[in-house]
Amino acid sequence: MKHIKHIGMAALLGASFAAHAAPQRTPAQAQPATAVSSTVAPLGAPTSFVFRDTPIAELFEMISRHERVNIMLGKGVTGNVAVSLYDMTPRQAIFAIAEAGGYQVLTRENGYMIVNPADGGAAGTPPSVNLEVRALKVLYSEPQVVADILSKHVSRGGKVTVLPSRRTLVVEDTPEGMARIVALLREIDTQPQQIMIEAKILEITLDENENFGIEWNKVFSGDGVNRIGTSRLVERTTPGLVFNFVNRNVDVFLNALNNKGRVRTLATPKLLTLENQEATTNIGDKLGYRVTTTINNVTSETIEFLETGVILRVTPSVDADGRIALRVRPEVSSGTLLGGIPSKKTTEVNTQLVAENGQSILIGGLIKATSGVRRTGVPLLGDVPVVGKLFTNNEHTGTSTETIVLITPRIVPTRPSGSDVQEIERVEQTAGEIQDAFKGPAKLQ
């Protein structure tokens, strides 16, 4: 059978040369059925091939003999292919034929090696293959997540190893694949924006006419402009949680309430966080309770905590236009422990909105009511049994407060720009002039 294949290959080459030498050949003297046409060009010049259902080994053998290049076939490289290649260099033809057969081409110093990835060609790459090994540092992203992404883009035979403790990736790949991985890592592992979250958590004491909270719609509509950042949870005429951009009417209104002693500042936190990272502040209590767990007749006891109070969670992100998208979760809650079982009363909302850099946002409608009984009476006489009730008076007390949150997000540049750059340049120039002034007399001496 081997002799028959060589004879068929010789006939194939002879037919190819003869086709150019004698185009007037009769149909009886045409090429074998496996080859439609083949254009043989000088060594290294672009070549054209058109083959149908031809053994891939014979195609590589023909290119190897004609171009005098070493082509080695690995284990499992078999089968027939049909290709139509026009004006291709030998190297391009080798890669195209291998790809048509589902094989991989490994470039070696003395030629090419065709391997079958299904038989371990990619995993068992020969040591002589030109592979690079580099340690790449991951600065801002999770190393494992980045490694999972890059491992899908390495060349056949390449691999990515993670060192989580060092935030380092060890990449092994071809020079072309390594350049692709480095460029992709540079795009993925970019420096995130830093955002300063300035918040003011204020508590407003409500009077008898404000049982449903402050009518913020009147405050915002005082100048005829009412820009609602997100859709409210209730209609404008109905009390409830409200979100809006702060305008000058809000500042005037809060200053007026402060002068009357109805505003109490609970907290003014300033949180510096990275984009897509949650910033949290909690003004309240943590109630501890025991949790008992039994697994396989083994009982363990742990202490967990129930967070209550004024809690603010903000997750910022920056879009391409420099606007800040905020995921806001304000909460006003209280909790109790009854028989070791925690219970929690809470008023909270989870929403998303977009604000310009430095634009303040108001969150209102978080109302809390407290009630109690105050006992007053005549000293000593009020403590006498039975008769003491005649000399005492029980007064029911209660207050209602509304907690509002003012949030102002600002992008903190990592590098100075604009007026900051000009100021730095002015300071540096002044410092240089001062140094030159001190150096002048020394040079004259």
Short mmCIF file of C-alpha atoms in Angstrom, two decimals:
data_model
loop_
_atom_site.label_atom_id
_atom_site.label_comp_id
_atom_site.label_asym_id
_atom_site.label_seq_id
_atom_site.Cartn_x
_atom_site.Cartn_y
_atom_site.Cartn_z
CA MET A 1 0.00 0.00 0.00
CA LYS A 2 2.88 2.40 0.75
CA HIS A 3 4.24 1.87 -2.77
CA ILE A 4 0.82 2.58 -4.21
CA LYS A 5 0.61 5.87 -2.28
CA HIS A 6 4.04 7.00 -3.52
CA ILE A 7 3.11 6.08 -7.10
CA GLY A 8 -0.14 8.04 -6.74
CA MET A 9 1.77 11.04 -5.35
CA ALA A 10 4.24 10.91 -8.25
CA ALA A 11 1.35 10.79 -10.65
CA LEU A 12 -0.23 13.73 -8.85
CA LEU A 13 2.92 15.84 -9.17
CA GLY A 14 3.47 14.69 -12.78
CA ALA A 15 -0.07 15.62 -13.66
CA SER A 16 0.40 19.02 -12.03
CA PHE A 17 3.56 19.80 -14.03
CA ALA A 18 2.09 18.34 -17.21
CA ALA A 19 -1.04 20.44 -16.84
CA HIS A 20 1.10 23.56 -17.27
CA ALA A 21 3.30 22.10 -19.99
CA ALA A 22 0.52 20.66 -22.20
CA PRO A 23 -2.86 22.28 -21.62
CA GLN A 24 -4.21 20.55 -24.75
CA ARG A 25 -4.28 17.20 -22.95
CA THR A 26 -7.28 14.95 -23.62
CA PRO A 27 -9.69 14.10 -20.81
CA ALA A 28 -8.20 10.59 -20.68
CA GLN A 29 -4.86 12.06 -19.54
CA ALA A 30 -6.37 14.31 -16.81
CA GLN A 31 -5.25 14.43 -13.14
CA PRO A 32 -6.25 11.80 -10.58
CA ALA A 33 -9.71 12.16 -9.01
CA THR A 34 -8.35 13.33 -5.67
CA ALA A 35 -6.81 16.54 -7.03
CA VAL A 36 -8.64 19.14 -9.03
CA SER A 37 -5.62 21.38 -9.73
CA SER A 38 -2.26 22.41 -8.36
CA THR A 39 -0.01 25.28 -9.38
CA VAL A 40 3.66 24.62 -8.67
CA ALA A 41 5.67 27.84 -8.23
CA PRO A 42 9.33 28.54 -7.47
CA LEU A 43 10.60 27.80 -3.97
CA GLY A 44 9.12 30.15 -1.36
CA ALA A 45 6.77 31.88 -3.82
CA PRO A 46 2.99 32.03 -3.32
CA THR A 47 1.31 28.80 -4.43
CA SER A 48 -2.25 27.78 -5.26
CA PHE A 49 -3.83 24.41 -4.43
CA VAL A 50 -7.27 22.96 -5.00
CA PHE A 51 -7.71 19.45 -3.58
CA ARG A 52 -10.78 17.41 -2.86
CA ASP A 53 -10.88 14.49 -0.42
CA THR A 54 -7.11 14.08 -0.41
CA PRO A 55 -5.14 12.42 2.44
CA ILE A 56 -3.63 15.18 4.57
CA ALA A 57 -0.36 13.26 4.89
CA GLU A 58 0.13 13.35 1.10
CA LEU A 59 -0.49 17.11 0.99
CA PHE A 60 2.15 17.77 3.64
CA GLU A 61 4.55 15.40 1.88
CA MET A 62 4.11 17.27 -1.40
CA ILE A 63 4.74 20.65 0.26
CA SER A 64 7.73 19.25 2.15
CA ARG A 65 9.40 17.90 -1.00
CA HIS A 66 8.67 20.91 -3.18
CA GLU A 67 9.58 23.59 -0.60
CA ARG A 68 12.36 21.54 1.00
CA VAL A 69 11.00 22.20 4.47
CA ASN A 70 10.78 19.72 7.33
CA ILE A 71 7.20 18.78 8.21
CA MET A 72 6.76 16.14 10.93
CA LEU A 73 3.40 14.50 11.52
CA GLY A 74 2.54 13.57 15.10
CA LYS A 75 0.49 10.67 16.33
CA GLY A 76 -3.10 10.64 15.14
CA VAL A 77 -2.66 13.04 12.19
CA THR A 78 -4.74 11.24 9.57
CA GLY A 79 -7.78 11.70 7.39
CA ASN A 80 -8.71 13.44 4.15
CA VAL A 81 -9.23 17.14 3.59
CA ALA A 82 -10.66 19.35 0.84
CA VAL A 83 -8.94 22.72 0.45
CA SER A 84 -8.88 25.57 -2.04
CA LEU A 85 -5.84 27.77 -1.49
CA TYR A 86 -4.86 30.62 -3.77
CA ASP A 87 -1.65 32.67 -3.72
CA MET A 88 -0.45 31.41 -0.34
CA THR A 89 3.07 31.13 0.96
CA PRO A 90 4.19 27.64 2.07
CA ARG A 91 3.88 28.65 5.71
CA GLN A 92 0.34 29.91 5.21
CA ALA A 93 -0.59 26.76 3.31
CA ILE A 94 0.75 24.53 6.10
CA PHE A 95 -1.31 26.32 8.74
CA ALA A 96 -4.43 26.39 6.54
CA ILE A 97 -4.27 22.66 5.74
CA ALA A 98 -3.67 21.78 9.40
CA GLU A 99 -6.60 23.92 10.48
CA ALA A 100 -8.83 22.31 7.86
CA GLY A 101 -8.01 18.91 9.35
CA GLY A 102 -8.49 20.09 12.93
CA TYR A 103 -4.81 19.87 13.85
CA GLN A 104 -2.28 22.20 15.41
CA VAL A 105 0.98 23.47 13.93
CA LEU A 106 3.95 23.82 16.28
CA THR A 107 6.79 25.94 14.91
CA ARG A 108 10.22 24.48 15.53
CA GLU A 109 13.68 25.71 14.66
CA ASN A 110 14.12 23.20 11.86
CA GLY A 111 10.58 23.13 10.50
CA TYR A 112 7.05 22.40 11.57
CA MET A 113 5.36 19.70 13.61
CA ILE A 114 1.70 18.79 13.08
CA VAL A 115 0.03 17.43 16.23
CA ASN A 116 -3.45 16.29 17.17
CA PRO A 117 -4.78 18.18 20.23
CA ALA A 118 -7.20 15.34 20.95
CA ASP A 119 -4.26 12.98 21.46
CA GLY A 120 -2.47 15.29 23.87
CA GLY A 121 -0.78 17.47 21.29
CA ALA A 122 -1.68 20.68 23.10
CA ALA A 123 -1.07 19.41 26.61
CA GLY A 124 2.08 17.51 25.74
CA THR A 125 3.88 20.25 23.85
CA PRO A 126 7.43 19.19 22.97
CA PRO A 127 10.15 20.93 24.99
CA SER A 128 11.72 22.32 21.81
CA VAL A 129 8.65 24.42 21.03
CA ASN A 130 9.37 28.13 21.50
CA LEU A 131 7.28 28.99 24.59
CA GLU A 132 7.68 31.99 26.88
CA VAL A 133 7.09 31.98 30.63
CA ARG A 134 6.29 35.25 32.38
CA ALA A 135 5.02 36.27 35.81
CA LEU A 136 2.30 38.91 35.48
CA LYS A 137 1.16 40.97 38.46
CA VAL A 138 -2.56 41.54 39.09
CA LEU A 139 -2.95 44.88 40.85
CA TYR A 140 -6.63 45.71 41.14
CA SER A 141 -8.73 42.65 40.19
CA GLU A 142 -9.22 39.22 41.71
CA PRO A 143 -6.37 36.99 40.46
CA GLN A 144 -8.53 33.88 40.13
CA VAL A 145 -11.20 35.68 38.11
CA VAL A 146 -8.56 37.16 35.81
CA ALA A 147 -6.90 33.75 35.41
CA ASP A 148 -10.21 32.16 34.41
CA ILE A 149 -10.64 34.79 31.69
CA LEU A 150 -7.07 34.62 30.37
CA SER A 151 -7.03 30.82 30.29
CA LYS A 152 -9.72 30.98 27.59
CA HIS A 153 -7.48 33.09 25.34
CA VAL A 154 -4.10 31.34 25.58
CA SER A 155 -2.77 29.44 22.60
CA ARG A 156 -2.97 25.68 22.37
CA GLY A 157 -0.27 24.39 24.65
CA GLY A 158 -0.32 27.51 26.83
CA LYS A 159 -1.50 27.62 30.43
CA VAL A 160 -2.10 30.05 33.28
CA THR A 161 -1.14 29.31 36.90
CA VAL A 162 -2.41 31.44 39.80
CA LEU A 163 -0.48 32.48 42.92
CA PRO A 164 -3.29 34.03 45.02
CA SER A 165 -1.10 35.05 47.96
CA ARG A 166 1.22 37.03 45.66
CA ARG A 167 -1.54 38.24 43.32
CA THR A 168 0.55 36.89 40.46
CA LEU A 169 -0.21 34.90 37.31
CA VAL A 170 2.40 32.64 35.74
CA VAL A 171 1.64 32.47 32.01
CA GLU A 172 3.24 30.03 29.58
CA ASP A 173 2.51 30.69 25.93
CA THR A 174 3.99 31.37 22.51
CA PRO A 175 5.42 34.85 21.83
CA GLU A 176 2.30 35.80 19.85
CA GLY A 177 0.02 34.41 22.55
CA MET A 178 2.00 36.12 25.30
CA ALA A 179 1.62 39.50 23.61
CA ARG A 180 -2.12 38.90 23.36
CA ILE A 181 -2.39 37.91 27.04
CA VAL A 182 -0.39 40.93 28.22
CA ALA A 183 -2.56 43.31 26.20
CA LEU A 184 -5.75 41.67 27.50
CA LEU A 185 -4.53 41.83 31.10
CA ARG A 186 -3.77 45.53 30.67
CA GLU A 187 -7.36 46.09 29.54
CA ILE A 188 -8.91 44.02 32.33
CA ASP A 189 -6.80 45.04 35.31
CA THR A 190 -7.31 48.79 35.13
CA GLN A 191 -7.09 51.16 38.07
CA PRO A 192 -10.59 51.78 39.51
CA GLN A 193 -11.92 55.22 40.28
CA GLN A 194 -11.92 56.44 43.89
CA ILE A 195 -15.12 58.04 45.12
CA MET A 196 -15.62 60.12 48.24
CA ILE A 197 -19.07 59.62 49.74
CA GLU A 198 -20.02 62.55 51.97
CA ALA A 199 -23.20 61.90 53.91
CA LYS A 200 -25.20 63.88 56.44
CA ILE A 201 -27.69 61.95 58.52
CA LEU A 202 -30.10 64.38 60.14
CA GLU A 203 -33.07 63.82 62.44
CA ILE A 204 -35.95 66.30 62.21
CA THR A 205 -38.49 66.53 65.02
CA LEU A 206 -42.01 66.61 63.60
CA ASP A 207 -44.82 68.72 65.01
CA GLU A 208 -48.48 67.76 65.30
CA ASN A 209 -49.22 68.84 61.71
CA GLU A 210 -46.45 66.66 60.30
CA ASN A 211 -47.52 63.21 61.39
CA PHE A 212 -46.81 61.94 57.90
CA GLY A 213 -43.43 63.65 57.64
CA ILE A 214 -42.16 66.72 55.86
CA GLU A 215 -44.00 67.59 52.66
CA TRP A 216 -40.86 67.56 50.55
CA ASN A 217 -42.76 68.05 47.31
CA LYS A 218 -43.56 71.60 48.40
CA VAL A 219 -39.95 72.23 49.34
CA PHE A 220 -38.60 71.03 46.00
CA SER A 221 -41.31 72.79 44.01
CA GLY A 222 -40.76 76.15 45.68
CA ASP A 223 -38.89 77.55 42.69
CA GLY A 224 -41.01 75.81 40.09
CA VAL A 225 -38.28 73.26 39.35
CA ASN A 226 -38.72 69.72 40.58
CA ARG A 227 -36.20 67.17 39.34
CA ILE A 228 -36.95 63.73 40.62
CA GLY A 229 -33.87 61.50 40.54
CA THR A 230 -35.80 58.24 40.72
CA SER A 231 -39.44 57.32 40.80
CA ARG A 232 -40.88 57.71 44.26
CA LEU A 233 -42.43 54.87 46.17
CA VAL A 234 -45.64 56.86 46.54
CA GLU A 235 -47.48 59.61 44.71
CA ARG A 236 -46.33 63.17 45.24
CA THR A 237 -49.41 64.02 47.25
CA THR A 238 -48.94 61.04 49.54
CA PRO A 239 -46.37 60.90 52.34
CA GLY A 240 -43.61 58.37 51.94
CA LEU A 241 -40.01 57.86 50.95
CA VAL A 242 -38.71 60.42 48.49
CA PHE A 243 -35.48 60.88 46.51
CA ASN A 244 -34.49 64.11 44.85
CA PHE A 245 -31.55 66.28 43.89
CA VAL A 246 -30.83 68.93 46.50
CA ASN A 247 -31.47 72.54 45.49
CA ARG A 248 -31.21 75.84 47.33
CA ASN A 249 -34.75 75.51 48.73
CA VAL A 250 -33.69 72.47 50.72
CA ASP A 251 -30.74 74.33 52.25
CA VAL A 252 -32.97 77.26 53.24
CA PHE A 253 -35.59 74.91 54.70
CA LEU A 254 -33.06 72.95 56.77
CA ASN A 255 -31.45 76.14 58.06
CA ALA A 256 -34.87 77.40 59.19
CA LEU A 257 -35.58 74.15 61.04
CA ASN A 258 -32.14 74.25 62.62
CA ASN A 259 -32.77 77.73 63.97
CA LYS A 260 -35.91 76.41 65.64
CA GLY A 261 -33.98 73.57 67.27
CA ARG A 262 -35.82 70.86 65.33
CA VAL A 263 -32.78 69.42 63.53
CA ARG A 264 -30.33 67.08 65.22
CA THR A 265 -27.24 65.80 63.45
CA LEU A 266 -26.84 62.05 63.94
CA ALA A 267 -23.67 61.57 61.89
CA THR A 268 -21.64 63.16 59.11
CA PRO A 269 -19.54 60.28 57.78
CA LYS A 270 -17.10 60.64 54.91
CA LEU A 271 -16.22 57.38 53.20
CA LEU A 272 -13.56 56.92 50.54
CA THR A 273 -14.24 53.81 48.51
CA LEU A 274 -13.45 52.27 45.16
CA GLU A 275 -16.05 52.03 42.46
CA ASN A 276 -18.22 48.92 42.60
CA GLN A 277 -17.27 48.47 46.28
CA GLU A 278 -19.86 48.93 49.02
CA ALA A 279 -19.33 51.63 51.64
CA THR A 280 -21.26 51.14 54.89
CA THR A 281 -21.94 53.28 57.94
CA ASN A 282 -23.98 52.19 60.96
CA ILE A 283 -25.19 54.52 63.71
CA GLY A 284 -26.96 52.23 66.14
CA ASP A 285 -26.65 49.05 68.17
CA LYS A 286 -25.60 45.45 67.70
CA LEU A 287 -27.72 43.03 69.70
CA GLY A 288 -25.96 39.76 70.41
CA TYR A 289 -27.81 36.44 70.63
CA ARG A 290 -26.81 32.81 70.86
CA VAL A 291 -27.21 30.38 67.98
CA THR A 292 -27.03 26.67 68.76
CA THR A 293 -26.20 24.21 65.99
CA THR A 294 -26.26 20.40 66.24
CA ILE A 295 -24.54 18.26 63.60
CA ASN A 296 -24.05 14.50 64.07
CA ASN A 297 -24.93 14.75 67.77
CA VAL A 298 -22.27 17.44 68.21
CA THR A 299 -23.66 20.72 69.53
CA SER A 300 -21.88 24.04 69.03
CA GLU A 301 -22.87 27.50 70.14
CA THR A 302 -22.00 30.78 68.45
CA ILE A 303 -22.82 34.43 69.04
CA GLU A 304 -24.34 36.44 66.24
CA PHE A 305 -25.32 40.09 66.15
CA LEU A 306 -28.40 41.92 64.93
CA GLU A 307 -27.53 45.36 63.54
CA THR A 308 -30.06 48.10 64.19
CA GLY A 309 -30.12 51.87 64.01
CA VAL A 310 -29.45 54.22 61.12
CA ILE A 311 -27.61 52.19 58.51
CA LEU A 312 -26.47 53.50 55.16
CA ARG A 313 -25.00 51.32 52.42
CA VAL A 314 -23.78 52.93 49.20
CA THR A 315 -22.17 51.24 46.19
CA PRO A 316 -20.89 53.74 43.60
CA SER A 317 -19.72 53.24 40.02
CA VAL A 318 -18.58 55.65 37.32
CA ASP A 319 -19.77 55.57 33.73
CA ALA A 320 -17.90 56.69 30.61
CA ASP A 321 -19.29 60.24 30.87
CA GLY A 322 -18.05 60.78 34.42
CA ARG A 323 -21.47 60.44 36.05
CA ILE A 324 -21.79 58.46 39.26
CA ALA A 325 -24.31 55.64 39.52
CA LEU A 326 -25.26 54.90 43.12
CA ARG A 327 -26.87 51.84 44.62
CA VAL A 328 -28.27 53.18 47.89
CA ARG A 329 -29.74 51.22 50.82
CA PRO A 330 -30.77 53.48 53.73
CA GLU A 331 -32.31 51.85 56.77
CA VAL A 332 -33.81 53.01 60.06
CA SER A 333 -34.46 50.08 62.38
CA SER A 334 -34.81 48.98 65.98
CA GLY A 335 -34.56 45.53 67.50
CA THR A 336 -35.36 43.58 70.65
CA LEU A 337 -34.53 40.18 72.12
CA LEU A 338 -37.35 38.13 73.59
CA GLY A 339 -36.40 34.78 75.03
CA GLY A 340 -33.14 34.84 73.10
CA ILE A 341 -34.99 35.29 69.79
CA PRO A 342 -34.22 38.55 67.95
CA SER A 343 -36.87 40.66 66.28
CA LYS A 344 -36.36 43.73 64.17
CA LYS A 345 -38.54 46.62 63.08
CA THR A 346 -37.13 48.35 60.05
CA THR A 347 -37.87 50.94 57.42
CA GLU A 348 -35.54 50.56 54.47
CA VAL A 349 -35.34 50.97 50.74
CA ASN A 350 -33.03 49.70 48.03
CA THR A 351 -32.73 51.84 44.91
CA GLN A 352 -30.37 53.00 42.19
CA LEU A 353 -29.87 56.46 40.77
CA VAL A 354 -27.42 58.52 38.72
CA ALA A 355 -25.95 61.83 39.81
CA GLU A 356 -23.40 64.23 38.44
CA ASN A 357 -20.02 64.51 40.11
CA GLY A 358 -20.51 66.54 43.32
CA GLN A 359 -24.31 66.64 43.09
CA SER A 360 -26.14 66.15 46.42
CA ILE A 361 -29.08 63.81 46.79
CA LEU A 362 -31.72 63.84 49.54
CA ILE A 363 -33.36 60.72 50.90
CA GLY A 364 -36.30 61.43 53.18
CA GLY A 365 -39.43 59.87 54.60
CA LEU A 366 -37.74 57.57 57.15
CA ILE A 367 -40.12 58.25 60.07
CA LYS A 368 -39.82 56.87 63.58
CA ALA A 369 -42.33 57.38 66.40
CA THR A 370 -41.69 56.82 70.11
CA SER A 371 -44.18 56.82 72.98
CA GLY A 372 -44.00 56.63 76.75
CA VAL A 373 -45.71 57.49 80.03
CA ARG A 374 -44.47 60.16 82.39
CA ARG A 375 -45.71 60.06 86.01
CA THR A 376 -45.91 63.26 88.05
CA GLY A 377 -47.29 63.89 91.54
CA VAL A 378 -46.87 65.27 95.05
CA PRO A 379 -43.77 63.93 96.78
CA LEU A 380 -44.38 61.33 99.52
CA LEU A 381 -48.16 61.57 99.21
CA GLY A 382 -48.05 60.13 95.71
CA ASP A 383 -46.32 56.99 97.04
CA VAL A 384 -49.00 56.17 99.62
CA PRO A 385 -50.88 52.98 98.62
CA VAL A 386 -54.44 53.42 97.32
CA VAL A 387 -54.63 57.07 98.34
CA GLY A 388 -51.52 57.99 96.34
CA LYS A 389 -53.41 57.91 93.05
CA LEU A 390 -55.25 61.06 94.16
CA PHE A 391 -51.95 62.94 94.28
CA THR A 392 -50.37 61.65 90.99
CA ASN A 393 -50.94 62.17 87.30
CA ASN A 394 -49.86 59.95 84.38
CA GLU A 395 -49.02 61.82 81.20
CA HIS A 396 -48.63 60.01 77.88
CA THR A 397 -45.71 61.36 75.85
CA GLY A 398 -44.61 60.68 72.34
CA THR A 399 -42.44 62.14 69.63
CA SER A 400 -42.17 61.61 65.93
CA THR A 401 -38.95 62.14 64.03
CA GLU A 402 -37.98 61.91 60.40
CA THR A 403 -34.49 60.87 59.43
CA ILE A 404 -33.13 62.34 56.22
CA VAL A 405 -29.90 61.45 54.44
CA LEU A 406 -27.95 63.85 52.25
CA ILE A 407 -25.45 62.08 50.01
CA THR A 408 -22.84 63.87 47.92
CA PRO A 409 -20.58 61.66 45.78
CA ARG A 410 -17.35 63.07 44.39
CA ILE A 411 -14.74 61.48 42.17
CA VAL A 412 -11.29 61.73 43.71
CA PRO A 413 -8.69 61.95 40.92
CA THR A 414 -5.62 59.81 41.43
CA ARG A 415 -3.55 62.32 39.50
CA PRO A 416 -3.80 66.11 39.70
CA SER A 417 -5.42 67.83 36.76
CA GLY A 418 -6.65 71.25 35.72
CA SER A 419 -6.13 73.92 38.36
CA ASP A 420 -4.34 71.44 40.63
CA VAL A 421 -1.65 70.90 38.00
CA GLN A 422 -1.21 74.64 37.56
CA GLU A 423 -0.90 75.12 41.30
CA ILE A 424 1.69 72.35 41.57
CA GLU A 425 3.66 73.84 38.68
CA ARG A 426 3.55 77.28 40.31
CA VAL A 427 4.80 75.89 43.63
CA GLU A 428 7.57 73.95 41.92
CA GLN A 429 8.60 77.02 39.93
CA THR A 430 8.70 79.14 43.09
CA ALA A 431 10.73 76.48 44.88
CA GLY A 432 13.20 76.43 41.98
CA GLU A 433 13.56 80.21 42.07
CA ILE A 434 14.23 80.12 45.81
CA GLN A 435 16.90 77.45 45.37
CA ASP A 436 18.52 79.45 42.58
CA ALA A 437 18.49 82.55 44.77
CA PHE A 438 20.39 80.71 47.52
CA LYS A 439 22.83 79.17 45.07
CA GLY A 440 23.69 82.54 43.47
CA PRO A 441 25.85 84.01 46.25
CA ALA A 442 27.62 80.70 46.76
CA LYS A 443 28.73 80.70 43.12
CA LEU A 444 30.08 84.28 43.40
CA GLN A 445 32.25 83.31 46.35
#
